[in-house]
N, CA, C and O of each residue as an XYZ file, in Angstrom:
900
protein
N       0.384      5.180     45.331
C       0.628      6.149     44.288
C       1.075      5.705     43.646
O       1.816      4.795     44.017
N       0.947      6.058     41.977
C       1.818      5.957     40.786
C       2.503      7.046     40.805
O       2.047      8.185     40.706
N       4.108      6.595     40.990
C       5.056      8.002     40.883
C       5.739      8.186     39.226
O       5.749      7.346     38.326
N       6.165      9.293     39.222
C       6.481      9.705     38.087
C       8.062      9.446     37.758
O       8.982      9.636     38.555
N       8.172      9.013     36.531
C       9.834      8.606     36.048
C       9.739      9.719     34.339
O       9.066      9.511     33.330
N      10.951     11.131     34.733
C      10.365     11.543     33.961
C      11.729     11.854     33.027
O      12.607     12.582     33.490
N      11.882     11.150     31.433
C      12.312     11.069     30.918
C      12.413     12.556     29.891
O      11.471     12.790     29.134
N      13.490     13.410     29.938
C      13.297     14.742     29.563
C      14.367     15.405     28.715
O      15.040     16.339     29.150
N      14.517     14.878     27.432
C      15.356     15.082     26.346
C      15.636     16.741     25.648
O      15.731     17.066     24.464
N      15.720     17.617     26.952
C      16.294     18.623     26.205
C      17.110     19.211     27.108
O      17.282     18.957     28.300
N      17.645     20.118     26.324
C      19.210     20.625     27.188
C      18.354     21.945     28.092
O      17.380     22.582     27.693
N      19.043     22.078     29.334
C      18.734     22.531     30.437
C      19.105     24.521     30.077
O      18.440     25.455     30.526
N      20.161     24.604     29.297
C      20.307     26.109     28.508
C      19.130     26.430     27.447
O      18.958     27.598     27.099
N      18.507     25.632     27.052
C      17.544     25.950     25.987
C      15.969     25.801     26.714
O      14.885     26.236     26.325
N      16.287     25.097     27.782
C      14.294     25.031     28.694
C      14.469     25.040     30.051
O      14.185     24.025     30.688
N      15.018     26.318     30.771
C      15.033     26.170     32.005
C      13.962     25.950     32.547
O      13.662     25.087     33.372
N      13.024     27.205     31.808
C      11.420     26.580     32.673
C      11.150     25.049     32.837
O      10.837     24.642     33.956
N      11.224     24.403     32.065
C      10.704     23.357     32.160
C      11.589     22.385     33.328
O      11.043     21.622     34.124
N      13.312     22.651     33.199
C      14.132     22.132     34.108
C      13.769     22.394     35.824
O      14.031     21.657     36.775
N      13.180     23.521     35.806
C      12.834     24.028     36.771
C      11.784     23.633     37.569
O      11.699     23.443     38.782
N      10.807     23.525     36.434
C       9.693     22.605     36.704
C       9.808     21.361     37.402
O       9.300     21.211     38.513
N      10.641     20.189     36.638
C      10.933     18.930     37.062
C      11.299     19.003     38.419
O      10.948     18.150     39.234
N      12.084     20.119     38.737
C      12.860     19.948     40.163
C      11.739     20.569     41.165
O      11.604     20.168     42.321
N      10.951     21.599     40.578
C      10.153     21.464     41.450
C       8.942     20.427     41.788
O       8.478     20.469     42.927
N       8.441     19.551     40.904
C       8.087     18.309     41.295
C       8.935     17.369     42.031
O       8.477     16.230     41.932
N       9.959     17.428     42.703
C      10.741     16.464     43.174
C      10.373     15.495     44.019
O      11.041     14.478     44.204
N       8.897     15.849     44.787
C       8.951     15.212     45.890
C       7.610     13.786     45.004
O       7.261     12.804     45.658
N       7.170     13.990     43.740
C       6.779     13.154     43.159
C       7.063     12.347     42.356
O       6.294     11.563     41.801
N       8.851     12.520     42.128
C       9.146     11.482     41.234
C      10.145     10.623     41.788
O      10.926     10.887     42.702
N      10.021      9.431     41.051
C      10.813      8.244     40.765
C      12.185      8.451     40.846
O      12.954      7.963     41.673
N      12.490      9.359     39.747
C      13.843      9.836     39.029
C      13.414     10.566     37.690
O      12.369     10.982     37.190
N      14.804     10.506     37.355
C      14.431     11.844     35.814
C      16.013     10.844     35.329
O      17.005     10.457     35.947
N      15.560     10.750     34.003
C      16.587     10.075     33.217
C      17.262     11.159     32.410
O      16.819     11.824     31.473
N      18.370     11.174     32.965
C      19.313     12.467     32.207
C      19.936     11.575     31.052
O      20.365     10.433     31.216
N      19.912     12.471     29.532
C      20.296     12.194     28.324
C      21.253     13.081     27.522
O      20.784     13.294     26.404
N      22.303     13.601     27.699
C      22.875     14.740     26.899
C      22.971     14.486     25.510
O      22.559     15.242     24.631
N      23.707     13.046     25.288
C      23.366     13.087     23.615
C      23.064     11.640     23.729
O      23.969     10.960     24.212
N      22.126     11.120     23.430
C      21.902      9.903     23.175
C      22.790      8.854     24.153
O      23.138      7.740     23.760
N      23.027      9.263     25.172
C      23.889      8.663     26.294
C      24.855     10.022     27.357
O      24.308     10.646     28.265
N      25.985     10.168     27.036
C      26.748     10.867     27.662
C      26.965     11.888     27.481
O      26.855     12.929     28.127
N      27.491     11.474     26.017
C      27.889     12.748     25.154
C      29.597     12.104     25.138
O      29.903     11.031     25.658
N      30.531     12.990     24.454
C      31.991     12.862     24.107
C      32.501     13.339     25.303
O      33.343     12.638     25.864
N      32.040     14.779     25.997
C      32.547     15.391     26.954
C      31.840     15.671     28.219
O      30.688     15.250     28.125
N      32.076     16.224     29.384
C      31.360     16.431     30.051
C      30.256     17.560     29.621
O      30.863     18.452     29.027
N      29.040     17.812     29.691
C      28.125     19.223     29.612
C      27.910     19.799     30.739
O      27.217     19.122     31.498
N      28.281     20.907     31.177
C      27.837     21.778     31.997
C      26.354     22.073     32.506
O      25.828     22.242     33.606
N      26.096     22.061     31.691
C      24.418     22.270     31.493
C      23.780     21.225     32.485
O      23.320     21.582     33.570
N      23.777     20.010     32.087
C      23.339     18.625     32.283
C      23.839     18.271     33.692
O      23.277     17.589     34.550
N      25.273     19.024     33.735
C      26.078     18.413     35.054
C      24.925     19.322     36.612
O      24.481     18.896     37.678
N      24.863     20.843     35.808
C      24.373     21.427     37.149
C      22.894     20.988     37.209
O      22.355     20.779     38.296
N      22.344     20.871     36.223
C      21.034     20.156     36.535
C      21.171     18.958     37.384
O      20.553     18.903     38.447
N      21.999     17.911     36.964
C      21.765     16.911     37.659
C      22.079     17.072     39.423
O      21.769     16.200     40.234
N      22.664     18.206     39.731
C      23.685     18.337     40.779
C      22.410     18.708     41.629
O      22.060     18.012     42.582
N      21.651     19.986     41.181
C      20.366     20.482     41.490
C      19.312     19.412     41.872
O      18.620     19.621     42.868
N      19.152     18.339     41.185
C      18.395     17.163     41.459
C      18.909     16.302     42.775
O      18.290     16.082     43.816
N      19.957     15.975     42.477
C      19.995     15.506     43.443
C      20.323     15.836     44.912
O      20.384     14.994     45.808
N      20.531     17.183     45.057
C      20.608     18.072     46.201
C      18.729     17.924     47.084
O      18.467     17.785     48.279
N      17.575     18.054     45.624
C      16.408     17.771     46.107
C      16.101     16.258     46.413
O      15.030     15.779     46.786
N      17.421     15.551     46.140
C      16.516     13.903     46.620
C      16.295     13.214     45.879
O      15.808     12.108     46.116
N      16.737     13.874     44.127
C      15.962     13.297     42.840
C      16.676     12.324     42.667
O      17.819     12.604     43.028
N      16.553     10.805     42.109
C      17.699      9.840     41.883
C      18.009     10.186     40.252
O      16.956     10.145     39.615
N      18.845     10.420     39.657
C      19.259     10.734     38.681
C      19.760      9.203     37.617
O      20.742      8.485     37.810
N      18.848      9.089     36.658
C      19.567      7.916     36.024
C      20.220      8.561     35.008
O      19.978      9.712     34.645
N      21.145      7.740     34.491
C      21.938      8.193     33.028
C      21.584      7.436     32.042
O      21.849      6.235     32.092
N      20.968      7.939     31.039
C      21.055      7.067     29.533
C      21.913      6.301     28.629
O      22.721      6.646     27.766
N      21.446      4.970     29.139
C      22.344      4.160     27.709
C      21.732      3.261     26.924
O      21.155      2.252     27.330
N      21.884      3.723     25.423
C      21.297      2.476     24.720
C      21.928      1.667     24.556
O      23.102      1.996     24.391
N      21.587     -0.042     24.481
C      22.040     -0.902     24.415
C      21.699     -1.682     23.343
O      21.965     -2.879     23.242
N      21.049     -0.942     22.454
C      20.980     -1.749     20.890
C      20.353     -3.225     21.046
O      20.684     -4.059     20.204
N      19.535     -3.566     21.996
C      18.649     -4.745     21.936
C      19.989     -5.978     21.941
O      19.980     -7.074     21.380
N      20.961     -5.427     22.679
C      22.207     -6.332     23.493
C      23.283     -6.289     22.003
O      24.254     -7.014     22.218
N      23.349     -5.628     20.566
C      24.133     -5.375     20.001
C      24.963     -4.859     19.841
O      25.785     -5.168     18.979
N      25.101     -3.503     20.901
C      26.017     -2.735     21.163
C      27.245     -3.066     22.000
O      27.141     -3.394     23.182
N      28.167     -2.994     21.497
C      29.895     -3.877     22.279
C      29.597     -3.454     23.739
O      29.226     -2.360     24.165
N      29.842     -4.542     24.353
C      29.827     -4.688     25.944
C      30.535     -3.510     26.436
O      29.878     -3.095     27.390
N      31.925     -2.507     26.179
C      32.707     -1.864     26.319
C      32.218     -0.834     26.133
O      32.483     -0.187     27.146
N      31.470     -0.030     25.261
C      31.147      1.013     24.937
C      29.970      1.649     25.977
O      29.875      2.789     26.430
N      29.007      0.313     26.199
C      28.126      0.106     27.289
C      28.396      0.531     28.509
O      27.731      1.403     29.068
N      29.452     -0.084     29.052
C      30.015      0.166     30.296
C      30.774      1.444     30.273
O      30.538      2.231     31.190
N      31.700      1.796     29.318
C      31.936      3.461     29.360
C      31.115      4.584     29.676
O      31.383      5.627     30.273
N      29.927      4.112     29.092
C      29.068      5.376     29.066
C      28.183      5.138     30.481
O      27.809      6.124     31.117
N      27.970      4.211     30.791
C      27.787      3.870     32.445
C      28.815      4.564     33.067
O      28.393      5.526     33.708
N      30.021      4.411     33.102
C      31.564      5.618     34.086
C      30.994      6.957     33.404
O      30.687      7.786     34.261
N      30.827      7.279     32.409
C      31.070      8.396     32.191
C      29.582      9.273     32.921
O      29.572     10.375     33.471
N      28.525      8.406     32.700
C      27.263      9.171     33.494
C      27.913      9.010     35.129
O      27.944     10.107     35.687
N      28.233      8.303     35.661
C      28.936      8.109     36.905
C      29.855      9.569     37.212
O      29.599     10.449     38.034
N      30.851      9.493     36.376
C      32.162     10.541     36.411
C      31.477     11.738     36.007
O      31.488     12.572     36.912
N      31.082     11.990     35.313
C      30.479     13.521     34.489
C      29.338     14.186     35.363
O      29.464     15.357     35.719
N      28.064     13.333     35.760
C      26.810     13.555     36.543
C      26.698     13.408     37.505
O      25.857     14.056     38.128
N      27.407     12.578     38.046
C      26.775     11.935     39.583
C      25.637     11.312     39.511
O      24.751     11.472     40.349
N      25.533     10.468     38.414
C      23.998      9.751     38.515
C      24.296      8.664     39.572
O      25.399      8.156     39.776
N      22.983      8.349     40.301
C      23.192      7.572     41.348
C      22.833      6.115     40.318
O      23.569      5.176     40.623
N      22.235      5.923     39.630
C      21.674      4.968     38.851
C      21.450      4.884     36.757
O      21.640      5.954     36.179
N      21.223      4.124     36.218
C      21.149      3.815     35.416
C      19.727      3.391     34.510
O      19.038      2.520     35.042
N      19.289      3.880     33.328
C      18.405      3.681     32.401
C      18.523      3.107     30.999
O      18.590      3.802     29.985
N      18.543      1.747     31.028
C      18.820      0.942     29.730
C      17.971      0.887     29.270
O      16.980      0.403     29.818
N      17.957      1.509     27.656
C      17.525      1.489     26.898
C      17.414      0.701     25.831
O      18.544      0.426     25.427
N      16.095     -0.077     24.812
C      16.425     -0.915     23.740
C      17.310     -2.145     24.527
O      18.486     -2.439     24.310
N      16.480     -2.704     25.401
C      16.689     -4.276     26.212
C      15.697     -4.753     25.571
O      14.633     -4.151     25.433
N      16.017     -6.195     24.989
C      15.140     -7.421     24.684
C      14.383     -7.778     25.859
O      14.434     -7.181     26.934
N      13.536     -8.993     25.538
C      12.578     -9.363     26.332
C      12.190    -10.259     26.572
O      11.226    -10.465     27.309
N      13.060    -11.289     25.823
C      12.757    -12.524     25.635
C      13.765    -13.604     26.814
O      14.980    -13.440     26.932
N      13.094    -14.524     27.485
C      14.242    -15.140     28.536
C      15.624    -15.561     27.943
O      16.708    -15.456     28.517
N      15.480    -15.875     27.152
C      17.387    -16.369     26.552
C      17.906    -15.175     26.002
O      18.955    -15.311     25.372
N      17.423    -14.025     26.089
C      18.327    -12.927     25.730
C      19.103    -12.271     27.175
O      20.076    -11.536     27.011
N      18.620    -12.579     28.560
C      19.002    -11.573     29.509
C      20.771    -12.248     30.069
O      21.303    -11.935     31.134
N      21.288    -13.057     29.175
C      22.648    -13.251     29.525
C      23.366    -12.259     29.659
O      23.635    -11.838     30.784
N      23.755    -11.772     28.719
C      24.721    -10.585     28.470
C      24.071     -9.372     29.050
O      24.525     -8.300     28.648
N      23.050     -9.330     29.958
C      22.808     -8.051     30.489
C      22.972     -8.185     32.258
O      22.917     -7.339     33.151
N      23.210     -9.754     32.262
C      23.597    -10.090     33.685
C      25.058     -9.169     33.778
O      25.293     -8.466     34.761
N      25.926     -9.272     32.702
C      27.465     -8.535     33.184
C      26.904     -7.427     33.195
O      26.966     -6.833     34.271
N      26.328     -6.889     32.301
C      25.998     -5.189     32.011
C      25.520     -4.565     33.432
O      25.777     -3.495     33.983
N      25.011     -5.270     33.663
C      24.145     -4.829     35.546
C      24.847     -5.182     36.410
O      24.535     -4.675     37.488
N      25.986     -6.082     36.459
C      26.897     -6.286     37.549
C      28.127     -4.966     37.500
O      28.822     -4.466     38.384
N      28.016     -4.742     36.231
C      29.145     -3.696     36.222
C      28.292     -2.765     36.293
O      29.013     -1.958     36.878
N      27.268     -2.197     36.155
C      26.655     -1.099     36.202
C      26.870     -0.810     38.471
O      27.302      0.098     39.182
N      26.278     -2.158     38.709
C      26.240     -2.184     40.204
C      27.580     -1.355     40.949
O      27.655     -0.426     41.753
N      28.745     -2.358     40.108
C      29.843     -2.262     40.434
C      30.100     -0.636     40.075
O      30.655     -0.118     41.045
N      30.017     -0.279     39.676
C      30.478      1.640     39.455
C      29.901      2.385     40.225
O      30.243      3.553     40.409
N      28.605      1.624     40.984
C      28.038      2.723     42.296
C      26.739      2.802     41.717
O      26.183      3.814     42.144
N      25.941      2.095     40.841
C      24.903      2.647     40.302
C      23.625      1.693     41.175
O      23.475      0.473     41.118
N      22.773      2.728     41.999
C      22.266      2.169     43.178
C      21.006      1.234     42.450
O      20.776      0.035     42.612
N      20.236      2.300     41.536
C      19.176      2.023     40.813
C      19.133      1.406     39.271
O      19.941      2.035     38.588
N      18.553      0.531     38.615
C      18.840      0.226     37.417
C      17.281      0.100     36.989
O      16.552     -0.150     37.948
N      16.646      0.220     35.779
C      15.801      0.393     35.061
C      16.356     -0.313     33.554
O      17.228     -0.103     32.711
N      15.438     -1.111     33.777
C      15.273     -1.586     31.925
C      14.524     -1.181     31.318
O      13.401     -1.066     31.808
N      14.765     -0.758     29.935
C      13.544     -0.202     29.343
C      12.927     -1.472     28.279
O      13.388     -1.223     27.165
N      12.270     -2.424     28.233
C      12.016     -3.290     27.535
C      10.747     -3.057     26.337
O      10.367     -3.700     25.358
N      10.275     -1.581     27.100
C       8.925     -1.518     25.739
C       8.031     -2.293     25.928
O       6.923     -1.848     25.630
N       8.069     -3.631     26.439
C       6.920     -4.824     26.512
C       7.344     -5.277     27.702
O       8.469     -5.010     28.124
N       6.319     -6.145     28.480
C       6.429     -7.070     29.940
C       7.627     -7.965     29.251
O       7.520     -8.440     28.120
N       8.594     -8.100     29.957
C       9.609     -8.927     29.118
C       9.496    -10.233     30.387
O       9.023    -10.041     31.507
N      10.052    -11.562     29.882
C      10.247    -12.681     30.710
C      10.399    -12.518     32.290
O      11.029    -11.565     32.748
N       9.885    -13.346     32.997
C       9.726    -12.625     34.399
C      11.332    -13.023     35.318
O      11.635    -12.724     36.473
N      12.106    -13.771     34.299
C      13.334    -13.897     34.584
C      14.597    -12.663     34.422
O      15.786    -12.715     34.734
N      13.879    -11.695     33.877
C      14.964    -10.242     34.039
C      14.343     -9.286     35.279
O      14.714     -8.120     35.413
N      13.552     -9.789     35.989
C      13.659     -9.044     37.650
C      14.390     -9.372     38.181
O      14.373     -8.823     39.283
N      15.554    -10.379     38.023
C      16.349    -10.646     39.090
C      17.359     -9.614     38.641
O      18.271     -9.527     39.463
N      17.513     -8.709     37.486
C      18.693     -7.756     37.000
C      18.063     -6.332     37.009
O      18.534     -5.362     36.416
N      16.789     -6.344     37.860
C      16.652     -4.383     37.801
C      15.873     -4.256     39.226
O      15.145     -5.040     39.836
N      16.251     -3.171     39.450
C      14.953     -2.494     39.911
C      13.465     -1.984     39.622
O      12.493     -2.045     40.376
N      13.551     -1.450     38.292
C      12.347     -0.876     37.339
C      12.257     -1.444     35.782
O      12.986     -1.116     34.846
N      11.265     -2.296     35.771
C      10.983     -2.941     34.408
C      10.491     -1.868     33.930
O       9.876     -1.180     34.745
N      10.580     -1.349     32.488
C       9.504     -0.435     31.844
C       9.039     -1.933     30.838
O       9.637     -2.832     30.247
N       7.782     -1.570     31.064
C       6.762     -2.857     30.332
C       5.737     -2.281     29.698
O       4.613     -2.778     29.781
N       5.953     -1.260     29.044
C       4.927     -0.846     28.340
C       5.582      0.579     28.112
O       5.784      1.411     28.996
N       5.903      0.718     26.641
C       6.304      2.170     26.040
C       5.686      2.275     24.543
O       5.887      1.556     23.564
N       4.749      3.580     24.725
C       4.058      3.519     23.150
C       3.005      4.573     23.688
O       2.919      4.947     24.858
N       1.922      5.140     22.220
C       1.249      5.797     22.018
C      -0.299      5.421     22.880
O      -1.053      4.476     22.648
N      -0.413      6.243     23.670
C      -1.882      6.374     23.840
C      -2.987      5.672     23.829
O      -3.708      5.139     24.672
N      -2.949      5.863     21.967
C      -4.024      4.761     21.090
C      -4.021      3.684     21.716
O      -4.945      3.184     22.357
N      -2.648      3.176     21.494
C      -2.129      2.177     22.330
C      -2.752      1.601     23.396
O      -3.573      0.690     23.292
N      -2.331      2.186     24.597
C      -2.462      1.870     25.711
C      -3.748      1.933     26.199
O      -4.009      0.989     26.945
N      -4.643      2.725     26.033
C      -5.505      2.472     26.239
C      -6.327      1.157     25.965
O      -7.019      0.628     26.835
N      -6.219      0.761     24.912
C      -6.678     -0.976     24.544
C      -5.632     -1.818     25.284
O      -5.735     -2.962     24.841
N      -4.912     -1.775     25.982
C      -3.946     -2.646     26.295
C      -4.896     -3.438     27.725
O      -5.135     -2.607     28.601
N      -5.386     -4.747     28.013
C      -5.891     -5.007     28.642
C      -5.385     -4.849     30.201
O      -4.164     -4.749     30.321
N      -6.269     -4.808     31.574
C      -5.507     -4.716     32.770
C      -5.469     -6.068     33.345
O      -6.059     -6.613     34.278
N      -4.409     -6.507     32.317
C      -3.815     -7.810     33.261
C      -2.632     -8.087     33.688
O      -1.925     -8.999     33.259
N      -2.307     -7.179     34.706
C      -0.543     -7.160     34.738
C       0.000     -8.388     35.036
O      -0.351     -9.378     35.679
N       1.021     -8.022     34.343
C       2.388     -9.588     35.081
C       2.991     -9.322     36.427
O       3.597     -8.273     36.646
N       2.845    -10.189     37.268
C       3.434    -10.255     38.135
C       4.839    -10.617     38.207
O       5.264    -11.719     37.857
N       5.689     -9.493     38.752
C       7.342    -10.045     39.076
C       7.630     -9.881     40.303
O       6.945     -9.329     41.164
N       9.358    -10.692     40.465
C       9.828    -10.451     41.900
C       9.428     -9.479     42.764
O       9.564     -8.295     42.454
N       8.795     -9.919     44.152
C       8.707     -8.734     44.959
C      10.262     -7.191     45.135
O      11.472     -7.400     45.222
N       9.655     -6.042     45.128
C      10.896     -5.203     45.107
C      10.712     -4.734     43.865
O      10.822     -3.515     43.732
N      10.413     -5.501     42.744
C      10.885     -5.013     41.607
C       9.656     -4.106     40.821
O       8.537     -4.599     40.679
N       9.816     -3.433     40.580
C       8.484     -1.913     40.256
C       8.484     -1.984     38.489
O       9.486     -2.255     37.827
N       7.229     -1.699     37.963
C       6.744     -1.755     36.784
C       6.631     -0.477     36.292
O       5.675      0.074     36.837
N       7.191      0.243     35.493
C       6.707      1.399     34.410
C       6.118      1.515     33.537
O       6.061      0.508     32.831
N       5.594      2.356     33.210
C       4.812      2.650     31.972
C       5.266      3.506     31.256
O       5.746      4.385     31.971
N       5.414      3.808     29.871
C       6.038      5.641     29.359
C       5.063      5.419     28.529
O       4.965      4.321     27.981
N       4.168      6.437     28.294
C       3.011      6.941     27.613
C       3.064      8.201     26.769
O       3.018      9.221     27.456
N       3.147      8.395     25.493
C       3.076      9.402     24.696
C       1.919      9.477     23.950
O       1.274      8.504     23.560
N       1.625     10.789     23.728
C       0.598     11.044     22.643
C      -1.047     11.513     23.584
O      -2.139     11.679     23.041
N      -0.796     11.615     24.831
C      -1.999     11.525     26.020
C      -2.123     12.883     25.648
O      -1.325     13.779     25.373
N      -3.646     12.754     25.735
C      -4.698     14.123     25.353
C      -4.748     14.390     27.183
O      -4.769     13.526     28.060
N      -4.756     15.897     27.330
C      -5.323     16.441     28.709
C      -6.365     16.157     28.940
O      -7.468     16.129     28.393
N      -5.768     15.856     30.152
C      -6.987     15.058     31.078
C      -7.456     13.737     31.271
O      -8.389     13.363     31.981
N      -6.369     12.792     30.243
C      -6.389     11.503     30.394
C      -5.906     10.755     32.087
O      -4.838     11.152     32.554
N      -6.449     10.068     32.625
C      -5.647      9.545     33.926
C      -5.137      8.576     33.192
O      -5.860      7.856     32.505
N      -3.541      8.412     33.262
C      -2.896      7.434     32.917
C      -2.308      6.852     34.601
O      -2.050      5.725     35.023
N      -2.269      8.045     35.160
C      -1.986      7.234     36.590
C      -2.774      5.956     37.174
O      -2.093      5.163     37.826
N      -3.908      5.727     37.033
C      -4.997      5.003     37.477
C      -4.534      3.826     36.473
O      -4.078      2.754     36.872
N      -4.725      4.193     35.032
C      -4.362      2.987     34.464
C      -3.123      2.391     34.406
O      -3.041      1.405     33.674
N      -1.962      2.812     35.107
C      -0.755      2.335     35.353
C      -1.075      1.625     36.607
O      -0.524      0.525     36.562
N      -1.637      1.761     37.552
C      -1.771      1.122     38.552
C      -2.692     -0.140     38.731
O      -2.577     -1.076     39.523
N      -3.935      0.182     37.464
C      -4.975     -0.931     37.128
C      -3.546     -1.991     36.685
O      -3.328     -3.085     37.207
N      -2.652     -1.312     35.561
C      -2.162     -2.565     34.879
C      -0.632     -2.902     35.846
O       0.378     -3.050     35.158
N      -0.481     -3.010     37.264
C       0.526     -3.313     37.934
C       1.727     -2.488     37.835
O       2.819     -2.978     38.124
N       1.608     -1.184     37.423
C       2.844     -0.304     37.616
C       2.554      0.524     38.434
O       1.471      1.068     38.650
N       4.007      0.698     39.151
C       3.949      1.863     40.623
C       4.448      2.921     39.657
O       4.091      4.044     40.015
N       4.992      2.909     38.809
C       5.793      4.156     38.320
C       5.212      4.694     36.446
O       4.774      3.886     35.627
N       5.354      5.935     36.234
C       4.761      6.195     34.942
C       5.005      7.160     34.411
O       5.214      8.099     35.178
N       5.107      7.451     32.991
C       5.144      9.045     32.563
C       4.018      8.750     31.945
O       3.518      7.626     31.976
N       3.392     10.019     31.160
C       2.538     10.592     30.229
C       2.541     11.760     29.996
O       2.017     12.678     30.626
N       3.273     11.775     28.864
C       3.315     12.950     27.949
C       2.521     13.745     26.635
O       1.940     12.918     25.933
N       2.424     14.645     26.326
C       1.416     14.923     25.342
C       2.116     14.860     23.930
O       1.398     15.107     22.961
N       3.565     14.528     23.691
C       4.573     14.892     22.723
C       4.005     13.734     21.721
O       3.311     12.853     22.228
N       4.284     13.700     20.244
C       3.940     12.961     19.486
C       5.050     12.647     18.517
O       5.931     13.499     18.411
N       5.134     11.606     17.831
C       6.310     11.793     16.344
C       7.597     10.985     16.799
O       7.602      9.890     17.362
N       8.683     11.757     16.434
C       9.992     10.737     16.579
C      10.651     11.186     17.902
O      11.753     10.720     18.191
N      10.037     12.063     18.717
C      10.697     12.931     19.552
C       9.626     12.954     21.007
O       9.684     13.923     21.765
N       8.967     12.154     21.198
C       7.920     12.653     22.174
C       8.155     13.116     23.112
O       7.432     14.039     23.485
N       9.590     12.573     24.162
C      10.552     12.821     25.185
C      10.867     13.776     25.274
O      11.456     13.933     26.344
N      10.775     15.281     24.257
C      10.712     16.556     24.412
C       9.961     17.203     25.124
O      10.275     18.315     25.549
N       8.579     16.497     25.443
C       7.924     17.346     26.005
C       7.243     16.909     27.794
O       7.015     15.721     28.024
N       7.058     17.668     28.594
C       6.924     17.684     29.964
C       5.746     16.722     30.036
O       4.783     16.798     29.273
N       5.894     15.717     31.097
C       4.511     15.187     31.683
C       3.438     15.890     32.090
O       3.623     16.957     32.677
N       1.933     15.336     31.811
C       1.130     16.208     32.527
C       1.214     16.154     33.602
O       1.578     15.165     34.238
N       0.817     17.460     34.139
C       0.937     17.666     35.947
C       2.505     18.151     35.975
O       2.836     18.419     37.131
N       3.461     18.320     35.115
C       4.716     19.228     35.399
C       4.605     20.069     34.202
O       4.807     19.800     33.018
N       4.302     20.957     34.680
C       4.332     22.136     33.917
C       5.081     23.149     34.261
O       5.019     23.295     35.482
N       6.098     24.299     33.510
C       6.612     25.584     34.380
C       5.659     26.688     34.699
O       4.563     26.660     34.138
N       5.887     27.478     35.376
C       5.065     28.295     35.848
C       5.461     29.377     34.775
O       6.531     29.657     34.234
N       3.702     30.065     34.641
C       3.554     31.067     33.812
C       3.802     32.384     34.302
O       3.100     32.778     35.234
N       4.982     33.384     33.671
C       5.561     34.107     33.885
C       4.363     35.444     34.339
O       3.222     35.296     33.901
N       4.589     36.408     34.997
C       3.130     37.247     35.064
C       3.259     38.173     33.599
O       4.127     38.109     32.728
N       2.331     38.842     33.670
C       2.184     39.947     32.522
C       2.715     40.962     32.678
O       2.370     41.711     33.592
N       3.502     41.203     31.998
C       4.408     42.969     32.018
C       3.240     43.941     32.703
O       2.040     43.692     32.591
N       3.650     44.827     33.265
C       2.897     46.256     33.277
C       2.225     46.710     32.283
O       2.797     46.970     31.225
N       0.864     46.890     32.447
C       0.360     46.801     30.889
C      -0.406     46.518     30.296
O      -1.203     47.178     29.630
N      -0.234     45.054     30.508
C      -0.912     44.162     29.291
C      -1.919     43.805     30.121
O      -2.422     42.860     29.512
N      -2.601     43.966     31.220
C      -3.645     43.315     31.954
C      -4.916     43.758     31.132
O      -4.544     44.572     30.288
N      -6.128     43.557     31.064
C      -6.866     43.627     30.530
C      -7.374     44.796     31.066
O      -8.415     45.278     30.621
């Protein structure tokens, strides 16, 4: 069964029904990526802290979002944001975004992932967006080996790349039409974790994954036909 990783980048106070739907889907989730301000922000956010606490109580792994800029961001800035996610939101892991994929590019990330483990991150996800060199598998629990639109994903051949035992792959697909079965496609391509959202454009991760939807409120009295 392919489990869901949910990168939902909307504020809990603005979209409470959507966050409630994510919480209700807890048994099906691999984890939720927490992203208050393209990272943890400059100060704790009470809304995200409360949402993270509810997810942890439900047994969901909270991953703090940190952009690494394909290795261009200073090491100290990345570690500072990892620490803030742990201290402010109780994140049990980290989702490192914009990670390169070449074999010779992994060395700086050895220091980053070691720092993350030292800070208490039990689950590390690296978002390459494409299949990285197998050397990266030694650094992570989850490798995002595809991120892109459904139109590209459906043309991706089912030739999964093999990584070290215990390292899972994840596919993040946006612009997915209703009824499309990304879970089966992910399994065929070697991914045990996936997310399929209908959103498009520059901010597709402001929409909920297919299969995770807020409950429709009952119609007010007198509105029924």
